[in-house]
XYZ file of C-alpha atoms in Angstrom:
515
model
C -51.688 78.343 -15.130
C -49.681 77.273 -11.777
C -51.125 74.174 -11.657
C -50.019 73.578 -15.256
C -46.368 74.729 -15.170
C -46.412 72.742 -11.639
C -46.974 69.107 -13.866
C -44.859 69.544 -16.889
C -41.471 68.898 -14.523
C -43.436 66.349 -12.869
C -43.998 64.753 -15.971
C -40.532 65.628 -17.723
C -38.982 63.605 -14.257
C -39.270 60.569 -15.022
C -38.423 60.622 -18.893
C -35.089 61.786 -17.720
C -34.691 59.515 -15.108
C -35.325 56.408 -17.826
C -32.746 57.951 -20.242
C -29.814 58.427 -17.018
C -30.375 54.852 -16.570
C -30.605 53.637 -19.997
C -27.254 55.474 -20.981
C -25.688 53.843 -17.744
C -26.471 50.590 -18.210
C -25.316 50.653 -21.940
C -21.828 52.238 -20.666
C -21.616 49.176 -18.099
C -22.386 46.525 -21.016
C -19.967 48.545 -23.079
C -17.302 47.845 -20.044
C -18.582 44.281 -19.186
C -17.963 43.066 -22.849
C -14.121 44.927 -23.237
C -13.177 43.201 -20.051
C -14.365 40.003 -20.692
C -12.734 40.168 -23.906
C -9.609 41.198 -22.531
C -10.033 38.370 -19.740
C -9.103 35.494 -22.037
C -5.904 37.479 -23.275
C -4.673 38.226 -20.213
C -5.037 34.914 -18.514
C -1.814 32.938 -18.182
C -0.365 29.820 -19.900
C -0.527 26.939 -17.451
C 1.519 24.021 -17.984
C 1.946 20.581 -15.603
C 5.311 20.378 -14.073
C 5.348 16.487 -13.388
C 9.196 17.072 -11.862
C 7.980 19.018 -8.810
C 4.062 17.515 -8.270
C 3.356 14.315 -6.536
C 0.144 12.824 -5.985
C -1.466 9.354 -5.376
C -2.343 6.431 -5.778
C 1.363 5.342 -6.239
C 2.976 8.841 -4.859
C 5.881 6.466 -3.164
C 8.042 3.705 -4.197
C 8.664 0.496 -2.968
C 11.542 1.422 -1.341
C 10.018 4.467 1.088
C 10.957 7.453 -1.391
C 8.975 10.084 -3.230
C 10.071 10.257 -7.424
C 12.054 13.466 -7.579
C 11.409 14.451 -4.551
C 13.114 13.555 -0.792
C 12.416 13.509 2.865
C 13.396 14.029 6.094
C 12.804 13.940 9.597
C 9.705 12.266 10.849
C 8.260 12.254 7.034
C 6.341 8.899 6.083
C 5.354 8.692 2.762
C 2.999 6.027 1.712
C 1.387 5.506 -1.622
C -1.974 7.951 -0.886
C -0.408 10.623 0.865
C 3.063 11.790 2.845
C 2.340 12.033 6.437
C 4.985 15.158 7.279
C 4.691 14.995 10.754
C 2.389 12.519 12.462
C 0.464 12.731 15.987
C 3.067 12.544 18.405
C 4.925 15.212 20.683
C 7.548 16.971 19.385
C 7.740 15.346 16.556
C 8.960 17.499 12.832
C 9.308 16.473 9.130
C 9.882 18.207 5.520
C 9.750 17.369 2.111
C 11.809 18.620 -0.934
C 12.249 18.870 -4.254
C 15.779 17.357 -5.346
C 15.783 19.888 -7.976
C 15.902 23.516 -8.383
C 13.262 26.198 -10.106
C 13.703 28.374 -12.683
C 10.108 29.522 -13.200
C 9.683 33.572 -13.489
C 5.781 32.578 -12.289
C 4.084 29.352 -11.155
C 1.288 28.209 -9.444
C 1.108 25.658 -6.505
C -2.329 23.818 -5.939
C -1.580 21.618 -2.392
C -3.638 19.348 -0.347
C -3.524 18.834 2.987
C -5.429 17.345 6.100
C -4.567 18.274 9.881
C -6.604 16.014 12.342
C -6.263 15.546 15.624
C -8.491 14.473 18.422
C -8.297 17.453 20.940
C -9.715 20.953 20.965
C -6.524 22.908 19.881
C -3.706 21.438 17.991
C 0.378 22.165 17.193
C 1.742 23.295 15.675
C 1.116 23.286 12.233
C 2.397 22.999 8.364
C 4.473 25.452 6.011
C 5.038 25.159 2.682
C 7.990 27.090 1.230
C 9.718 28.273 -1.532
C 13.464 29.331 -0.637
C 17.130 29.148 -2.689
C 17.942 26.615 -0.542
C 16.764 23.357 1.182
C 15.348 23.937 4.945
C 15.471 20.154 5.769
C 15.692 20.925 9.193
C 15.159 23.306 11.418
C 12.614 25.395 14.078
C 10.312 27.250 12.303
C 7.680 24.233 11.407
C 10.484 21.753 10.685
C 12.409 23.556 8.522
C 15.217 26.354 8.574
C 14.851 29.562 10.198
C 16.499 32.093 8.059
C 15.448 31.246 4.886
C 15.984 33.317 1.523
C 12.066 32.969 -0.108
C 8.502 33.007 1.280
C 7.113 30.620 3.517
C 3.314 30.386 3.697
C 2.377 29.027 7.204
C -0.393 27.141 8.072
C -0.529 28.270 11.974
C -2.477 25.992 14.467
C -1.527 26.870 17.583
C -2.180 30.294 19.541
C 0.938 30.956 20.562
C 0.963 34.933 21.797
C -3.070 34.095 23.722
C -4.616 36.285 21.230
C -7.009 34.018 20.268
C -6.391 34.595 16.503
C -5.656 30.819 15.437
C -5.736 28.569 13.417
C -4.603 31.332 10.842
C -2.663 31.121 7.383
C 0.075 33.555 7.471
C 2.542 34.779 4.586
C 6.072 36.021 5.510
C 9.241 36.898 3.589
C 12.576 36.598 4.437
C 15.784 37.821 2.814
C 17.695 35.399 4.712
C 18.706 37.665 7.822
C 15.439 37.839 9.714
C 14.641 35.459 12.898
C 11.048 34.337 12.904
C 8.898 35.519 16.111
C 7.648 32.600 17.429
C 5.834 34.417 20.327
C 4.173 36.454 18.298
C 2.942 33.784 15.572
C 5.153 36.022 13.246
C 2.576 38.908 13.069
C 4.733 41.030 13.230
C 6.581 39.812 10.050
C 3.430 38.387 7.924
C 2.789 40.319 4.722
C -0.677 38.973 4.650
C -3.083 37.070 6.649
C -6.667 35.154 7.230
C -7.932 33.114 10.015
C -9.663 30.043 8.617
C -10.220 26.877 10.213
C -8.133 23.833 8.799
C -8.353 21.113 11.128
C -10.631 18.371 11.283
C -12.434 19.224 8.233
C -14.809 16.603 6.339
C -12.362 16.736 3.041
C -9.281 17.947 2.781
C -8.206 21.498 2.673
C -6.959 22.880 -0.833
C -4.492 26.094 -1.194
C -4.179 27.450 -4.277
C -0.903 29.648 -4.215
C -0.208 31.934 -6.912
C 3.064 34.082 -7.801
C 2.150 36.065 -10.856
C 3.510 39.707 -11.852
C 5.568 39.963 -8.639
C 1.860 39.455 -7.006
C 1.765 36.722 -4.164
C -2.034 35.179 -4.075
C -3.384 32.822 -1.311
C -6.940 31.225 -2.168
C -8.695 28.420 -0.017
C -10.977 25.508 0.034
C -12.391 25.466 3.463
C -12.767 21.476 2.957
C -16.344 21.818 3.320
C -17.316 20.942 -0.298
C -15.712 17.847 -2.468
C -15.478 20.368 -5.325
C -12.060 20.994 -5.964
C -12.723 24.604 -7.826
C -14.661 25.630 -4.929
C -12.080 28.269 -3.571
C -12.003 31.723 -1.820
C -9.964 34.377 -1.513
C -7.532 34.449 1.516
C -4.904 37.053 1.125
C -2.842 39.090 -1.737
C 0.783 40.391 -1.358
C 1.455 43.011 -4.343
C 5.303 43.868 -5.519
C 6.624 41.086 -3.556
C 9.793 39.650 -5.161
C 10.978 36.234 -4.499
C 14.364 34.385 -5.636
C 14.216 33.614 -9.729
C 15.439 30.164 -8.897
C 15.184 27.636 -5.561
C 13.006 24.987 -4.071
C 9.761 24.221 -3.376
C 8.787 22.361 0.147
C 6.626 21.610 2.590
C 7.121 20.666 6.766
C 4.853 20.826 9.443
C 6.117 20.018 13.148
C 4.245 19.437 16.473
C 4.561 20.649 20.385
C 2.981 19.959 23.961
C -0.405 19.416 21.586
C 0.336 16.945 18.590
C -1.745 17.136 14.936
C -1.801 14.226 12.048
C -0.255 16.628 8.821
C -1.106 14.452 5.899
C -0.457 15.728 2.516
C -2.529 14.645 -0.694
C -0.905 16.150 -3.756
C 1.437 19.180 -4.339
C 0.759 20.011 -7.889
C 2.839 22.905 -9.713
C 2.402 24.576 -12.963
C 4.912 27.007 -14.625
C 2.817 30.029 -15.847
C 3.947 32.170 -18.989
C 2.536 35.570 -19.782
C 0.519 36.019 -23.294
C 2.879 37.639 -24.969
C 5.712 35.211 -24.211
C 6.519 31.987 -26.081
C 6.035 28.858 -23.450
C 8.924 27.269 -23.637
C 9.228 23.670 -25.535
C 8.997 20.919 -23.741
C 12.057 18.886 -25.494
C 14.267 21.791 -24.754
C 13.807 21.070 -21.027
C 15.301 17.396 -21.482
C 18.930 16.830 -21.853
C 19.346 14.756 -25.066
C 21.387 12.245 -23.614
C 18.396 11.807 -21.157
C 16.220 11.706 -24.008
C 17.736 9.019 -25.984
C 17.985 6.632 -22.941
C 14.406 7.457 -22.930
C 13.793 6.408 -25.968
C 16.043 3.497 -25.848
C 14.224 2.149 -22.697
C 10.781 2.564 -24.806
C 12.358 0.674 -27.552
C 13.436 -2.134 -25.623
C 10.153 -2.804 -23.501
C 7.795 -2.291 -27.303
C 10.191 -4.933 -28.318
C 10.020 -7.256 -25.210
C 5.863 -6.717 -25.444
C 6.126 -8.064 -29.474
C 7.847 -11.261 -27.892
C 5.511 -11.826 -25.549
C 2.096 -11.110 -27.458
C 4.018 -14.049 -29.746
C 4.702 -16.163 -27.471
C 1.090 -15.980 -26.046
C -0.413 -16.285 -29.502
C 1.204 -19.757 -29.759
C 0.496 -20.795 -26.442
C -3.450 -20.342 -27.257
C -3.948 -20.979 -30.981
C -7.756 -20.223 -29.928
C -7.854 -16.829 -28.874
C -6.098 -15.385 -32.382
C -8.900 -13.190 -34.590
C -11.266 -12.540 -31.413
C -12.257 -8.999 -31.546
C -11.833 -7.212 -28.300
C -15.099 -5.789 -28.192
C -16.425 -9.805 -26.912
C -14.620 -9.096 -23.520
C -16.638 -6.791 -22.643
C -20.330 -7.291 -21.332
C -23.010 -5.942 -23.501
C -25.933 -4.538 -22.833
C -28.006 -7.652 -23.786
C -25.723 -9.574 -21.556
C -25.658 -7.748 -18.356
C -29.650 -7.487 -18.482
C -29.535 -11.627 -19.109
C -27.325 -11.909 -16.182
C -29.550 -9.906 -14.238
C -32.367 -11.665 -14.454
C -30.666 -15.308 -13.805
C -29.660 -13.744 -10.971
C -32.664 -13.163 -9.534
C -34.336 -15.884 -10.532
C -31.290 -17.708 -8.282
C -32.239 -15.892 -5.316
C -36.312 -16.823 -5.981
C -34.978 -20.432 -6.198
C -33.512 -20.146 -3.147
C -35.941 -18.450 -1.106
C -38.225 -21.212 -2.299
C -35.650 -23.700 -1.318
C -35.934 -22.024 1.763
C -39.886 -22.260 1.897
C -39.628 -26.003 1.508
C -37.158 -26.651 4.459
C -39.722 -24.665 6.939
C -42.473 -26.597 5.893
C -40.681 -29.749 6.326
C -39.837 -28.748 9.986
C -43.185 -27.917 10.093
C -45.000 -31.748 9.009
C -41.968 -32.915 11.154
C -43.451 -30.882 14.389
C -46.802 -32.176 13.349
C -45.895 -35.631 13.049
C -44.363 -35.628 16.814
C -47.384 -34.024 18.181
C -49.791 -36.932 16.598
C -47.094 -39.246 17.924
C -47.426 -37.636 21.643
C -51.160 -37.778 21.575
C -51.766 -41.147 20.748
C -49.197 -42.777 23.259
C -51.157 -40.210 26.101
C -54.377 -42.172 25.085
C -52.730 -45.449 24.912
C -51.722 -44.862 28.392
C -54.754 -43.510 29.393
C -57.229 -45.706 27.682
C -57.652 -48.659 30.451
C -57.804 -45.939 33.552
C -60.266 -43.501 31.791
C -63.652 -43.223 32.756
C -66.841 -42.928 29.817
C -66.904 -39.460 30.287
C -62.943 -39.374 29.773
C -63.402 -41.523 26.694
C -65.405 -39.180 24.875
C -63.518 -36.013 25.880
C -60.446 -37.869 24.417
C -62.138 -38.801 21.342
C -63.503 -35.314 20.659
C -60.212 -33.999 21.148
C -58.653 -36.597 18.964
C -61.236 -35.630 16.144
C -60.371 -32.012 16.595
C -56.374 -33.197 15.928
C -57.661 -35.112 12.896
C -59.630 -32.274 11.172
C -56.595 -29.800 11.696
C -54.023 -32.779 10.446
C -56.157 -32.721 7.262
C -56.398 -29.108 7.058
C -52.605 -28.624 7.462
C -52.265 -31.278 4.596
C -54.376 -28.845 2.376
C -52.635 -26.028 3.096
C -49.664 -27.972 2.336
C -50.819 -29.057 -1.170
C -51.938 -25.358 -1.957
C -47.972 -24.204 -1.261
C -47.417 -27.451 -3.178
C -49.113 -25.587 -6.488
C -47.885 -22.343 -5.510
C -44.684 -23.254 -5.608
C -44.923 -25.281 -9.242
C -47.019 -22.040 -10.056
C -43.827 -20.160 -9.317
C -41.535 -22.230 -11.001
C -43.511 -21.657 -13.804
C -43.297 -18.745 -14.102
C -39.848 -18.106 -13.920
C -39.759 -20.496 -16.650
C -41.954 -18.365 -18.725
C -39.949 -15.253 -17.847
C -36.084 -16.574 -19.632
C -38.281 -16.273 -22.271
C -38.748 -12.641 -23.469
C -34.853 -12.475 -22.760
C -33.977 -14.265 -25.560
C -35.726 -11.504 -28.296
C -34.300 -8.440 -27.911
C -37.050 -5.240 -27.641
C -38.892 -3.604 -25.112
C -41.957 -5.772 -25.014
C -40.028 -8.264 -23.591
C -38.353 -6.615 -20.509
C -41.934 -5.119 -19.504
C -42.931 -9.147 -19.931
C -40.539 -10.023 -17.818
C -41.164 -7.428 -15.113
C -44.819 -8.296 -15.026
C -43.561 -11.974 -14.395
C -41.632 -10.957 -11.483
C -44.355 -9.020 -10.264
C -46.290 -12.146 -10.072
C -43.531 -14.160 -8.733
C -43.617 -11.532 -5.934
C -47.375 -11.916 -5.185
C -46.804 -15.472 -4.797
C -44.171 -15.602 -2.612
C -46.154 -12.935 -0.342
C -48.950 -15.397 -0.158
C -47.246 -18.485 0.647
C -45.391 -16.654 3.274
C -48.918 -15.064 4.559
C -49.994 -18.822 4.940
C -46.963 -20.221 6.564
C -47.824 -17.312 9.269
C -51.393 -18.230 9.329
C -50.750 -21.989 9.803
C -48.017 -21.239 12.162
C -50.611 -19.336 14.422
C -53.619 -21.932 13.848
C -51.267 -24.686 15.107
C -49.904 -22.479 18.396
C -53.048 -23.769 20.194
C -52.717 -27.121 19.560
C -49.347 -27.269 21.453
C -51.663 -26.010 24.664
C -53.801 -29.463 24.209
C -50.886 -31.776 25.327
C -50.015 -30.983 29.183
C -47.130 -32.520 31.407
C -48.595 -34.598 34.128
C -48.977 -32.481 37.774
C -46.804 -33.962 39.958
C -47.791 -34.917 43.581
C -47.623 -32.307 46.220
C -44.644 -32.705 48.006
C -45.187 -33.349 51.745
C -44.010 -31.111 54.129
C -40.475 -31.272 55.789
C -41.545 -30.078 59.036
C -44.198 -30.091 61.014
C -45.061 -27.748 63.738
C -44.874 -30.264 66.676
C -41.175 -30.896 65.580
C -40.544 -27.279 64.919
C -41.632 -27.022 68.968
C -39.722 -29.678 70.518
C -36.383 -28.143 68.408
C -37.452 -24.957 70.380
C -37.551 -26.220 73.581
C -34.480 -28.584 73.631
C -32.262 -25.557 71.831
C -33.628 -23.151 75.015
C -32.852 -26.219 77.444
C -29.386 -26.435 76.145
C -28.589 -22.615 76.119
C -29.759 -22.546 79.941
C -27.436 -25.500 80.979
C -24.810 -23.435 79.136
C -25.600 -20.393 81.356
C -25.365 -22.210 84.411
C -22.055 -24.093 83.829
C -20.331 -20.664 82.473
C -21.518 -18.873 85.328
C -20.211 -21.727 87.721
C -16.666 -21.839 86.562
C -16.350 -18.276 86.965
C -17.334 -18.269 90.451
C -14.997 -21.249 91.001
C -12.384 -18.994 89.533
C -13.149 -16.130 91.517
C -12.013 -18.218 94.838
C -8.529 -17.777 94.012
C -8.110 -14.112 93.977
């Protein structure tokens, strides 16, 4: 009886166990499905605020400055990008927008890239949003000071603590001095280190003011996907000015960066239960109806000139617009004439180095015989024959170039052939033809492999034949000196030093006499 009471909670155990987890998973679908139907309701309006976004290709215009937007400082823009502060010492820039915000939330998506060739790098890029313009000023090229947030893009380690590159999020009120020393840690709201410089693509920062919620997300510029962010750092019940300006500077120090920005994209967010506002209502309507007067006039100007070109080519009126385009049909015709061009000329090609080839043949023959016509009288028999077997061998391998010659000959009209053969299935349209035509090629291939395998065979039969004709030896040179020569130079050259001796040694002696 123990042993039975002792199994029925060991078999009861794991009955309960399943039904625990059943219930729990079924509450956590339950919870799964309510918040990812509430997800969609909750997620903000976005809209595109073209006013306060540039971007390339044509960010600038031709006269250096940015469409609602201006510059200062060291700033270049150029029509990719806006180079803020380039790679020299001490060098500072900021862009702004001419006109101010009234957005209760918004969202900033900006790209950036900070290269530079050393190690570390200074000093780094902000980008702001403040009640007034910063055009100038310490903290990364614009105003200390400021009224707003500044989100700071920090490059160089400026208190030794070895926590940079770093993004950084600080508020001012407009009374507050930023630490420099201290990289402003002891003013940030929020932080992350990440790595921005010299990345492979450039860095995207998503930044996100939502519900009095500040939100930093990153793109470590890793990845070409532009969605591909993470999370960087959150600032809840932060309250920033209803209305100002949105910016961006960067500045450099002893250590200099390139701070190139891509794109500064904003979009006005508007809760769910909030009507966006109209787009019209945003446009004053005198500024509309120039607008619309300046539309008028250029639809009008295009009419004249769609006239005026229909009379100046009578021929072009009634063509559809679809025959400007290449078809299908077409681009796989073009194709193939295309590489039947390059075939013709690599058989063009052929040709020339075979000509080269008879013409090296032809000067060899031409060497030979004038070596026997000079030779002929002085020879001996025996030197006779040896020239005439040679000569024979030359013959036979003359005649056996010229059939290897006509075989390239009828390879080559072979080929031609069959490129002939292969415009052919182009002109009816289906599938049997292309797989016609790529069999073709496939033997136009072959073909060319073997008349370049015999070009290399004939090449290396005929590298022996240039051993057969020699230069004459020419006559040993007789000697310069001789050894009897070599001895007399000896004995005159001692002769002469000892006279030398003497005479020296004599005049001293003489000289000696007076002293």
């Amino acid at each position: 009886m123990a042993v039975s009471t002792a199994q029925r909670p060991a078999a009861a155990a794991p009955l309960f166990i399943l039904t625990f987890l059943s219930a729990f998973l079924f509450h956590c679908g339950a919870a799964d499905s309510s918040a990812g139907g509430s997800d969609p309701e909750g997620a903000p309006h976005r809209r595109f605020e073209y006013k306060y976004s540039f971007k390339g290709p044509h960010l600038s215009q031709p006269d250096g400055s940015i469409p609602f937007w201006i510059h200062t400082g060291n700033a270049i823009p150029s029509s990719d990008q806006v180079r803020v502060a380039p790679s020299l010492r001490s060098q500072k820039g900021s862009v702004w927008t001419k006109n101010r915000i009234n957005f209760k939330h918004w969202e900033a998506e900006v790209t950036f890239r900070v290269s530079g060739r050393g190690r570390m790098g200074a000093d780094g890029l902000a980008v702001w949003f403040t009640t007034t313009q910063g055009l100038d000023g310490p903290v990364y090229g614009a105003a200390d000071q400021w009224n707003g947030v500044g989100i700071f893009f920090d490059s160089f380690d400026n208190d030794g603590k070895k926590n940079n590159p770093a993004i950084i999020v600080v508020g001012n009120n407009g009374k507050l001095v930023y630490d420099h020393q201290n990289d402003g840690t002891t003013q940030a709201l929020g932080t992350c280190l990440r790595d921005f410089r010299n990345k492979p693509y450039p860095i995207r920062a998503k930044i996100t003011y939502y519900k009095q919620t500040l939100t930093v997300m990153i793109n470590n510029g890793f990845t070409p996907d532009k969605n591909d962010y993470e999370f960087c750092t959150k600032v809840d019940n932060m309250i920033v000015p209803l209305q100002g300006f949105f910016g961006i500077s960067a500045a450099t120090g002893g250590l200099a960066d390139d701070h190139d920005v891509l794109s500064f994209l904003l979009f006005s967010l508007t809760e769910p239960g909030e009507e966006p506002p109209p787009v019209e209502s945003e446009i004053p309507k005198e500024e509309k109806d120039k607008y619309q007067e300046e539309f008028q006039n250029f639809q009008q100007e295009l009419d004249k000139k769609k006239e005026e070109f229909q009379k100046e080519h009578p021929d072009v009126q009634g063509e559809p617009i679809e025959d400007v385009f290449e078809s299908v049909n077409d681009r796989e015709i073009r194709q193939v004439f295309e590489g039947q061009n390059q075939i013709h000329l690599e058989i063009k090609q052929l040709n020339r180095q075979l000509a080269m080839i008879l013409d090296e043949q032809r000067r060899y023959v031409s060497v030979i015989t004038d070596e026997i016509a000079k030779k002929g009288s002085q020879a001996d028999p025996g030197q006779l024959q040896s020239t005439s077997q040679l000569l024979n061998t030359v013959v036979a391998t003359e005649q056996e170039i010229l059939r290897n010659l006509n075989d390239f000959r009828s390879s080559f009209h072979e080929s031609v052939k069959q490129i002939g053969m292969a415009q052919q299935p182009h002109d009816q349209a289906g599938a049997a033809g292309g797989y016609e035509t790529v069999q073709h090629f496939n033997d136009i291939k072959e073909h060319l492999h073997v008349v370049k395998r015999d070009l290399e065979h004939l090449v290396q039969r005929n590298s022996p034949s240039e051993k057969v004709v020699k230069c004459p030896e020419p006559p040993p040179m007789p000697s310069c000196l001789s050894t009897v020569h070599f001895a007399i130079f000896i004995v005159v050259q001692s002769v002469l030093f000892f006279c030398y001796i003497m005479y020296k040694s004599q005049k001293e002696a003489a000289a000696k006499k007076f002293f």
